[in-house]
Coordinates of C-alpha atoms in Angstrom, one line a residue:
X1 CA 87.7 87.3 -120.6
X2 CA 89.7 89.7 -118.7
X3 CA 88.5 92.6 -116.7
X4 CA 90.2 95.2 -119.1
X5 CA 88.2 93.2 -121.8
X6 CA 85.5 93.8 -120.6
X7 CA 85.4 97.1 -119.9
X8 CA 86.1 97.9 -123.0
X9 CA 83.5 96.2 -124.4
X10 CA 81.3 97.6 -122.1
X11 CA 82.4 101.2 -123.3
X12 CA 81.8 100.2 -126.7
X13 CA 78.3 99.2 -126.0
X14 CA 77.5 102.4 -124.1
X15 CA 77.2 100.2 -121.2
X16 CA 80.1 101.7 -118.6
X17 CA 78.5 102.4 -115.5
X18 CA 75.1 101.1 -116.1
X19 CA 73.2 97.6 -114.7
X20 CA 73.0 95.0 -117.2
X21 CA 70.0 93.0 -118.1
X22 CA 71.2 90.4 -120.4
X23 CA 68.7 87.8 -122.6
X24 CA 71.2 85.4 -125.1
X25 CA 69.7 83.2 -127.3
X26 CA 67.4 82.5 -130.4
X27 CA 65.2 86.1 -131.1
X28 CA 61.7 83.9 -131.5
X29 CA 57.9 83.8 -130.5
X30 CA 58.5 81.1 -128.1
X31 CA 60.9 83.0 -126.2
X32 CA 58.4 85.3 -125.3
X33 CA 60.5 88.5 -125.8
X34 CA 57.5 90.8 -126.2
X35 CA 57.0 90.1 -122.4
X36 CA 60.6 90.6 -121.5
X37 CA 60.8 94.4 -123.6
X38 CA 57.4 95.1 -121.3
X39 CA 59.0 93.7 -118.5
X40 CA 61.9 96.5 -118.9
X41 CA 59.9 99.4 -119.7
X42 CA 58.9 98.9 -116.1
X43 CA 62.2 97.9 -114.6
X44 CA 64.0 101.1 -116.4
X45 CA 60.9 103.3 -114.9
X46 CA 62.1 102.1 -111.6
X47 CA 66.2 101.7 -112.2
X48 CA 67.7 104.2 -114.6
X49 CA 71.0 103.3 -115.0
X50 CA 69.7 99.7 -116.0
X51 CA 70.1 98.6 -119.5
X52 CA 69.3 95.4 -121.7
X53 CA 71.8 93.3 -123.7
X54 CA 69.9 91.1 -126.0
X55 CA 72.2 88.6 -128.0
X56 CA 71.3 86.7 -130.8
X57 CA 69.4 86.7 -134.0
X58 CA 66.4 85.2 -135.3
X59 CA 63.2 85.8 -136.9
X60 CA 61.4 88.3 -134.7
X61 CA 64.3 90.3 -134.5
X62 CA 63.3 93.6 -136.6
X63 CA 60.0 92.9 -135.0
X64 CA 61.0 93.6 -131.2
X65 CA 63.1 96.5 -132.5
X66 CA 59.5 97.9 -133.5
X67 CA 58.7 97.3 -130.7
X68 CA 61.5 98.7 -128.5
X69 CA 61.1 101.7 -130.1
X70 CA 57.3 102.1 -129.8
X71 CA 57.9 101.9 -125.9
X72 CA 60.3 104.3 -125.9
X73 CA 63.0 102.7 -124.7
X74 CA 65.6 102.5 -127.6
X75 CA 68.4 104.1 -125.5
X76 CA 68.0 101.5 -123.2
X77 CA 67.9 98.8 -125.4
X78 CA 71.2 97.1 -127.5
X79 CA 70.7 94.1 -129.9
X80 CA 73.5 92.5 -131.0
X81 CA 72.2 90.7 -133.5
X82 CA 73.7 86.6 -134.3
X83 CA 77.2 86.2 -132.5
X84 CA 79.5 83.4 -132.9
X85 CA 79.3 81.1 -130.3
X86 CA 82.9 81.4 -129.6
X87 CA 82.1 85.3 -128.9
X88 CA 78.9 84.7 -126.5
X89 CA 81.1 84.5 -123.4
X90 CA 82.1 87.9 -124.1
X91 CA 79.1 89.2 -123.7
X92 CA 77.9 87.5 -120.7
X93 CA 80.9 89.1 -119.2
X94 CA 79.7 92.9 -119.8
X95 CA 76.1 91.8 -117.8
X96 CA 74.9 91.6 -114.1
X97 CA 72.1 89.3 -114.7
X98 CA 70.5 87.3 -117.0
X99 CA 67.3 87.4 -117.8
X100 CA 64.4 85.2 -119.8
X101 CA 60.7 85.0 -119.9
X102 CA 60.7 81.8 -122.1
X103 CA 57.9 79.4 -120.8
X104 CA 59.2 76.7 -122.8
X105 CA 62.6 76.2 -121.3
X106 CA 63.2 72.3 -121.0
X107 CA 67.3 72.6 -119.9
X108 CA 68.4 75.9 -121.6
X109 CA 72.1 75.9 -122.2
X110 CA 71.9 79.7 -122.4
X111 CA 71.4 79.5 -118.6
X112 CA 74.2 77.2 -117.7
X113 CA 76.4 79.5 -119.4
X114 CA 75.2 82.8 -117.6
X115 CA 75.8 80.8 -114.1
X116 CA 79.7 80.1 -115.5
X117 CA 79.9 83.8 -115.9
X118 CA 78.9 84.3 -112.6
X119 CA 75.7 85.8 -113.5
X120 CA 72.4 85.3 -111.6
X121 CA 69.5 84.6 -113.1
X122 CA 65.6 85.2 -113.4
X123 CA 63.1 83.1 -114.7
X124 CA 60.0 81.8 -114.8
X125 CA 59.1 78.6 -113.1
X126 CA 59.6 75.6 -115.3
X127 CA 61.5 72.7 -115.2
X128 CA 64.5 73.8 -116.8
X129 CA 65.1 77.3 -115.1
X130 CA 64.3 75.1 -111.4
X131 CA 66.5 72.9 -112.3
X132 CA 69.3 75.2 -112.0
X133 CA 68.2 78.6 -110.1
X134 CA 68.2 78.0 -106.4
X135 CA 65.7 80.5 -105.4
X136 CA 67.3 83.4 -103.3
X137 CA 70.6 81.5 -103.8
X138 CA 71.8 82.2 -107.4
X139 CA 68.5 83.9 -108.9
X140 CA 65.0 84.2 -108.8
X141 CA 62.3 81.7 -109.9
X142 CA 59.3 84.1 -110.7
X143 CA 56.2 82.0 -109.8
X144 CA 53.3 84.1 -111.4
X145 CA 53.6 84.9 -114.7
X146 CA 52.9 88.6 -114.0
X147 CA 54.8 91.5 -115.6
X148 CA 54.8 92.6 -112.0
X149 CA 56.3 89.8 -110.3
X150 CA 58.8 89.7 -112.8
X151 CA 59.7 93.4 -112.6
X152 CA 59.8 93.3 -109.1
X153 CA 62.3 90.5 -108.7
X154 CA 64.3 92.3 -111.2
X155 CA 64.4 95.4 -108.9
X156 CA 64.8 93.6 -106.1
X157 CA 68.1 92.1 -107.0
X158 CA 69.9 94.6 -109.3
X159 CA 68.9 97.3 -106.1
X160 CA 71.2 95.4 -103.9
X161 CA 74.8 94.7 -105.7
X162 CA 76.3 92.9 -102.3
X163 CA 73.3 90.8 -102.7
X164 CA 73.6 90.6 -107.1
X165 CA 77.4 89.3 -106.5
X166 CA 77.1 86.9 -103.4
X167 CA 74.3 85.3 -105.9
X168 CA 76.4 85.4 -108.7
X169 CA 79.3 83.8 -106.6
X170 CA 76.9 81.1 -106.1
X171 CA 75.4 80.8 -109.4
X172 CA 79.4 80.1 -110.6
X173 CA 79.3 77.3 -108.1
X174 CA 76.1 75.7 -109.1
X175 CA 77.4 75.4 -113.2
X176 CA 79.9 73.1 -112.2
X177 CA 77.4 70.7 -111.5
X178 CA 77.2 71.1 -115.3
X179 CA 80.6 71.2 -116.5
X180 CA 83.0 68.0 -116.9
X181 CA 85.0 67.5 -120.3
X182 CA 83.1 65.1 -121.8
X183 CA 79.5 66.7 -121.1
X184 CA 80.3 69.8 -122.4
X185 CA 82.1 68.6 -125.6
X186 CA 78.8 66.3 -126.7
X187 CA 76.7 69.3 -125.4
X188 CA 78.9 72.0 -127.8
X189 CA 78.6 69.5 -130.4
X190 CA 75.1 69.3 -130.4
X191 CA 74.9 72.7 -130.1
X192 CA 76.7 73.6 -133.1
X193 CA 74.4 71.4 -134.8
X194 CA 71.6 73.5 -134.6

């Protein structure tokens, strides 16, 4: 999308000026978005002006509201609830980095989209987010399953924006590993499946 795009959409959000934490995908236990909302808490204690983007629906959804809102962190915090796929890209746009705490990950298309946007990412190790993040490249592989390692790799990359876009940069690079015609039309069409 374009950069005036964008920014608008960022102004709609409430987002102008502020670093954004974005998590795309299905709202579900398995995601483990509990973990990413505690996660925050602690990142927004230590960075402000950050904010999280979480698009998607699904069942937990009014759940991790509940949630948001017993941490006290609802003006930090946007759902978007489901978006068309043909409007996710939009979204990725208005973010700095993207963010999941899904242990369950086998090759999350989610992340291969991010990197396209040129976003970084974070994870936690598993064979689907290695597969992709080069660590200290184009994101952060969080080995320990800690709230604190994860909050701390968080702050460590959205403190240094020269560092956030040279990563991003790269993460662009590495997703077209990902993309020829053909891949990504089966891919979409599975995808739309679902």
């Amino acid at each position: 999308i374009s950069k005036k795009r964008a920014l608008s959409m960022r102004k709609k959000l409430n987002l102008r000026g502020k670093m954004v934490l974005i998590y795309c995908g299905r709202l579900s236990k398995e995601k483990n978005l509990e973990f990413l909302l505690k996660v925050f808490k602690k990142v927004h204690f230590k960075a402000k002006n950050s904010r999280l983007l979480i698009v998607g629906g699904g069942p937990i959804e009014e759940d991790l509201k509940k949630l948001v809102e017993k941490l006290k962190i609802s003006d930090s915090v946007t759902f978007t609830g489901y978006i068309n796929y043909e409007k996710v890209y939009d979204f990725y746009h208005v973010a700095d980095l993207f963010v999941s705490t899904s242990t369950s990950e086998i090759h999350p298309f989610t992340l291969i989209e991010a990197m396209a946007s040129k976003l970084p990412a974070i994870a936690f190790e598993s064979p689907g987010f290695s597969d992709s993040i080069k660590n200290g490249v184009n994101g952060t592989i969080v080995k320990q399953k800690t709230a604190e390692s994860f909050t701390k790799a968080v702050v460590k990359i959205i403190s240094n924006p020269k560092r956030l876009k040279k990563m991003g940069e790269e993460s662009l690079r590495e997703s077209k590993k990902y993309y020829s015609p053909v891949v990504m039309n089966q891919v979409e069409d599975l995808y739309k499946q679902l």
